[in-house]
Amino acid sequence: REEAEAARRELREIVRPLREPGYREALRRKAERARKRRLRLQRRKQEAKAAKEEEAARAAEREAKIDQWRAKCIQEVEEKNREQELKAAADSVLSEVRKKQADTKRMVDILRALEKLRKLRKEAAGRKGVCPPPSADEAFESQVESLKTLLKNRTELYEAEERALRVMLEGEQEEERKRDMEKKQKKEREKLLQQKLEIDSKLFGDPDEFPLAHLLQPFREYYLQAEHSVAALIQIRHEWDQYLVPADHPEGSCIPPGWVLPSLPTNDTWATAVR
């Protein structure tokens, strides 16, 4: 009996808070706070996961751009090395040809000196009464003519080789200048394209955030209608011509040469709306 009475008192103590006014409401609020806390934790966990995935995607994109830039640099260095090797080889061959030309010229000078020396010795021998036989003169002249012909042929051959090498070097230099010009023009086109993309992004929004480009198609058709219709071109020119005034006109301003970009937000509320 005493045990039953003690158990009854214990149950009354347990049930007593349930009978107090506002207990259920407090319990409901407590459960609601716990539920909201769980939702906040889940949302933060999802946001952290999404941020981590986005950072990983940006890191992968940066790595891809770095790899692409590195491959481009390596290709440019290899092309430059090949050009330098080819030019060095051509210069080496040209130097060798010039050396052969110099050797040929020196041999021609030696041959002329031999002719002059024989003539002087022949005159000195004649004054002493010694005359060589005609066959010796014919043999010497024949040998000299043979050597002259050989040296002449070599000279013409070396000159032809030099001209060919010069044409090749000039062609390589022209190709190099052409490649440099193409690279410069490509960089200029990329720079202009980047500027156009930035302007379009400011005017029409980021294409990555708004991938449905067809939604802007009616607006693009409206602003580009003058390119497809003469009547639209005349009408637009007529409307624009009404604003053709000097830069210092007190009641107006001249037409800007390009897009009129929006100004930066002046407060946080505006900045939130722009983002």
Coordinates of C-alpha atoms in Angstrom, one line a residue:
R1 CA 0.0 0.0 0.0
E2 CA 2.8 2.5 0.8
E3 CA 4.5 1.6 -2.5
A4 CA 1.3 2.3 -4.4
E5 CA 0.8 5.6 -2.6
A6 CA 4.4 6.6 -3.4
A7 CA 4.0 5.7 -7.1
R8 CA 0.7 7.8 -7.2
R9 CA 2.5 10.8 -5.7
E10 CA 5.3 10.4 -8.3
L11 CA 2.8 10.3 -11.1
R12 CA 1.0 13.4 -9.8
E13 CA 4.3 15.3 -9.8
I14 CA 4.9 14.2 -13.3
V15 CA 1.4 15.1 -14.6
R16 CA 1.1 18.3 -12.6
P17 CA 3.1 20.5 -15.1
L18 CA 0.8 19.3 -17.9
R19 CA -2.2 20.8 -16.0
E20 CA -0.6 24.2 -15.7
P21 CA -1.9 26.9 -18.1
G22 CA 0.4 27.7 -21.0
Y23 CA 2.5 24.6 -20.7
R24 CA 1.3 23.2 -24.0
E25 CA 2.0 26.5 -25.7
A26 CA 5.4 26.6 -24.2
L27 CA 6.1 23.1 -25.3
R28 CA 4.8 23.9 -28.8
R29 CA 7.1 26.9 -29.0
K30 CA 10.0 24.9 -27.8
A31 CA 9.4 22.2 -30.4
E32 CA 9.0 24.9 -33.1
R33 CA 12.3 26.5 -32.1
A34 CA 14.0 23.1 -32.3
R35 CA 12.5 22.5 -35.7
K36 CA 13.6 25.9 -37.0
R37 CA 17.1 25.2 -35.5
R38 CA 17.3 21.9 -37.4
L39 CA 16.2 23.7 -40.6
R40 CA 18.8 26.4 -40.1
L41 CA 21.5 23.8 -39.6
Q42 CA 20.3 21.9 -42.7
R43 CA 20.2 25.1 -44.8
R44 CA 23.7 26.1 -43.6
K45 CA 25.0 22.7 -44.3
Q46 CA 23.5 22.8 -47.8
E47 CA 24.8 26.3 -48.4
A48 CA 28.3 25.2 -47.2
K49 CA 28.1 22.2 -49.6
A50 CA 27.0 24.4 -52.5
A51 CA 29.7 27.0 -51.7
K52 CA 32.3 24.2 -51.6
E53 CA 31.1 22.7 -54.9
E54 CA 31.1 26.2 -56.5
E55 CA 34.6 26.9 -55.2
A56 CA 35.7 23.5 -56.5
A57 CA 34.2 24.3 -59.9
R58 CA 36.0 27.7 -59.9
A59 CA 39.2 26.1 -59.0
A60 CA 38.8 23.5 -61.8
E61 CA 38.1 26.3 -64.2
R62 CA 41.2 28.2 -63.0
E63 CA 43.3 25.1 -63.4
A64 CA 41.9 24.6 -66.9
K65 CA 42.7 28.2 -67.9
I66 CA 46.2 27.9 -66.4
D67 CA 46.8 24.6 -68.3
Q68 CA 45.6 26.3 -71.5
W69 CA 47.8 29.3 -70.9
R70 CA 50.8 27.0 -70.1
A71 CA 50.2 25.0 -73.3
K72 CA 50.0 28.1 -75.3
C73 CA 53.3 29.5 -73.8
I74 CA 55.0 26.2 -74.5
Q75 CA 53.8 26.1 -78.1
E76 CA 55.0 29.7 -78.6
V77 CA 58.4 28.9 -77.1
E78 CA 58.7 25.8 -79.3
E79 CA 57.8 27.7 -82.4
K80 CA 60.3 30.4 -81.6
N81 CA 63.0 27.8 -80.9
R82 CA 62.3 26.1 -84.3
E83 CA 62.5 29.5 -86.0
Q84 CA 65.8 30.3 -84.3
E85 CA 67.2 26.8 -85.1
L86 CA 66.2 27.2 -88.8
K87 CA 67.6 30.7 -88.9
A88 CA 70.8 29.5 -87.3
A89 CA 71.1 26.7 -89.7
A90 CA 70.5 29.0 -92.6
D91 CA 73.0 31.5 -91.3
S92 CA 75.6 28.7 -90.8
V93 CA 75.1 27.5 -94.4
L94 CA 75.3 31.1 -95.6
S95 CA 78.5 31.7 -93.7
E96 CA 79.9 28.5 -95.2
V97 CA 78.9 29.7 -98.7
R98 CA 80.6 33.1 -98.1
K99 CA 83.7 31.3 -96.9
K100 CA 83.8 29.3 -100.1
Q101 CA 83.3 32.5 -102.1
A102 CA 86.2 34.1 -100.2
D103 CA 88.4 31.0 -100.9
T104 CA 87.5 31.2 -104.6
K105 CA 88.3 34.9 -104.8
R106 CA 91.6 34.2 -103.1
M107 CA 92.4 31.5 -105.6
V108 CA 91.5 33.9 -108.5
D109 CA 93.9 36.4 -107.0
I110 CA 96.6 33.8 -106.7
L111 CA 96.1 32.7 -110.3
R112 CA 96.4 36.4 -111.5
A113 CA 99.6 36.7 -109.4
L114 CA 101.0 33.6 -111.0
E115 CA 100.3 34.9 -114.5
K116 CA 102.0 38.2 -113.6
L117 CA 105.0 36.4 -112.0
R118 CA 105.4 34.2 -115.1
K119 CA 105.2 37.2 -117.3
L120 CA 107.9 39.0 -115.3
R121 CA 110.2 35.9 -115.3
K122 CA 109.7 35.4 -119.0
E123 CA 110.7 39.0 -119.7
A124 CA 113.8 38.6 -117.4
A125 CA 114.7 35.4 -119.1
G126 CA 114.3 37.1 -122.5
R127 CA 116.7 39.9 -121.6
K128 CA 119.2 37.2 -120.7
G129 CA 118.6 35.5 -124.1
V130 CA 116.7 32.5 -122.7
C131 CA 113.3 31.9 -124.4
P132 CA 111.0 29.1 -123.4
P133 CA 109.5 26.9 -126.1
P134 CA 106.0 27.7 -127.5
S135 CA 104.7 24.4 -126.1
A136 CA 105.4 25.6 -122.5
D137 CA 103.4 28.8 -123.1
E138 CA 100.5 26.8 -124.6
A139 CA 100.5 24.4 -121.7
F140 CA 100.6 27.2 -119.1
E141 CA 97.9 29.1 -120.8
S142 CA 95.7 26.0 -121.2
Q143 CA 96.2 25.2 -117.5
V144 CA 95.4 28.8 -116.5
E145 CA 92.2 28.9 -118.7
S146 CA 91.1 25.5 -117.3
L147 CA 91.5 26.9 -113.7
K148 CA 89.7 30.2 -114.6
T149 CA 86.8 28.2 -116.0
L150 CA 86.6 26.0 -112.9
L151 CA 86.8 29.1 -110.6
K152 CA 84.2 30.9 -112.6
N153 CA 81.8 28.0 -112.4
R154 CA 82.3 27.7 -108.7
T155 CA 81.8 31.4 -108.3
E156 CA 78.4 31.3 -110.2
L157 CA 77.4 28.2 -108.1
Y158 CA 78.2 29.9 -104.8
E159 CA 76.4 33.1 -105.9
A160 CA 73.3 31.0 -106.8
E161 CA 73.4 29.3 -103.4
E162 CA 73.7 32.6 -101.6
R163 CA 70.7 34.1 -103.5
A164 CA 68.7 31.0 -102.7
L165 CA 69.6 31.2 -99.0
R166 CA 68.8 34.9 -98.9
V167 CA 65.4 34.3 -100.5
M168 CA 64.7 31.6 -97.9
L169 CA 65.8 33.9 -95.0
E170 CA 63.7 36.8 -96.4
G171 CA 60.7 34.4 -96.7
E172 CA 61.2 33.2 -93.1
Q173 CA 61.4 36.8 -91.9
E174 CA 58.3 37.7 -93.9
E175 CA 56.5 34.7 -92.4
E176 CA 57.6 35.7 -88.9
R177 CA 56.4 39.3 -89.4
K178 CA 53.1 37.9 -90.7
R179 CA 52.7 35.7 -87.7
D180 CA 53.5 38.6 -85.3
M181 CA 50.9 40.7 -87.1
E182 CA 48.3 37.9 -86.9
K183 CA 49.0 37.5 -83.2
K184 CA 48.7 41.2 -82.6
Q185 CA 45.4 41.3 -84.6
K186 CA 44.1 38.3 -82.6
K187 CA 44.9 40.0 -79.3
E188 CA 43.1 43.1 -80.5
R189 CA 40.1 41.1 -81.6
E190 CA 40.0 39.3 -78.2
K191 CA 40.3 42.6 -76.4
L192 CA 37.5 44.1 -78.4
L193 CA 35.3 41.0 -77.9
Q194 CA 36.0 41.1 -74.2
Q195 CA 35.0 44.7 -74.0
K196 CA 31.8 44.0 -76.0
L197 CA 31.0 41.1 -73.6
E198 CA 31.4 43.3 -70.6
I199 CA 29.2 46.0 -72.1
D200 CA 26.5 43.5 -73.1
S201 CA 26.7 42.0 -69.6
K202 CA 26.1 45.4 -68.1
L203 CA 23.3 46.2 -70.5
F204 CA 21.5 42.9 -70.9
G205 CA 22.8 40.8 -67.9
D206 CA 25.3 38.0 -67.5
P207 CA 24.6 35.3 -70.1
D208 CA 25.7 32.7 -67.6
E209 CA 23.0 33.8 -65.2
F210 CA 20.4 34.1 -68.0
P211 CA 21.1 31.2 -70.4
L212 CA 17.8 31.6 -72.1
A213 CA 19.0 34.0 -74.8
H214 CA 15.8 33.6 -76.8
L215 CA 14.0 35.6 -74.1
L216 CA 15.9 38.7 -75.3
Q217 CA 15.4 37.9 -79.0
P218 CA 12.5 40.3 -79.4
F219 CA 14.5 43.2 -77.9
R220 CA 17.5 42.4 -80.1
E221 CA 15.3 42.3 -83.2
Y222 CA 13.8 45.7 -82.2
Y223 CA 17.2 47.3 -81.7
L224 CA 18.7 45.7 -84.8
Q225 CA 15.7 46.2 -87.1
A226 CA 17.6 49.0 -89.0
E227 CA 20.0 46.3 -90.3
H228 CA 17.2 44.5 -92.1
S229 CA 14.8 47.2 -93.1
V230 CA 15.4 50.4 -95.0
A231 CA 12.2 51.9 -93.8
A232 CA 13.2 51.2 -90.2
L233 CA 16.6 52.7 -90.9
I234 CA 15.1 55.9 -92.3
Q235 CA 12.7 56.2 -89.3
I236 CA 15.4 55.7 -86.8
R237 CA 17.8 58.1 -88.5
H238 CA 14.9 60.7 -88.6
E239 CA 14.4 60.3 -84.8
W240 CA 18.1 60.5 -84.1
D241 CA 18.7 63.5 -86.4
Q242 CA 16.4 65.5 -84.1
Y243 CA 19.1 65.4 -81.5
L244 CA 22.0 66.3 -83.7
V245 CA 23.2 69.4 -81.8
P246 CA 26.7 70.8 -81.0
A247 CA 28.4 69.7 -77.9
D248 CA 28.0 73.1 -76.3
H249 CA 24.3 73.5 -77.1
P250 CA 22.4 74.7 -74.0
E251 CA 19.3 72.6 -74.7
G252 CA 20.8 69.3 -75.6
S253 CA 23.9 67.2 -76.0
C254 CA 25.5 65.4 -79.0
I255 CA 24.8 61.7 -79.6
P256 CA 27.3 59.4 -77.7
P257 CA 29.6 57.4 -79.9
G258 CA 28.8 54.1 -78.1
W259 CA 26.6 52.4 -75.5
V260 CA 25.5 54.5 -72.5
L261 CA 26.5 52.3 -69.6
P262 CA 24.5 52.5 -66.4
S263 CA 26.0 54.3 -63.4
L264 CA 27.1 52.4 -60.3
P265 CA 24.5 51.9 -57.5
T266 CA 24.4 54.7 -55.0
N267 CA 23.0 52.7 -52.1
D268 CA 22.7 49.1 -50.8
T269 CA 19.1 48.7 -51.8
W270 CA 19.8 49.6 -55.4
A271 CA 22.9 47.3 -55.4
T272 CA 20.7 44.4 -54.2
A273 CA 18.2 45.0 -57.0
V274 CA 21.0 45.1 -59.6
R275 CA 22.5 41.9 -58.4

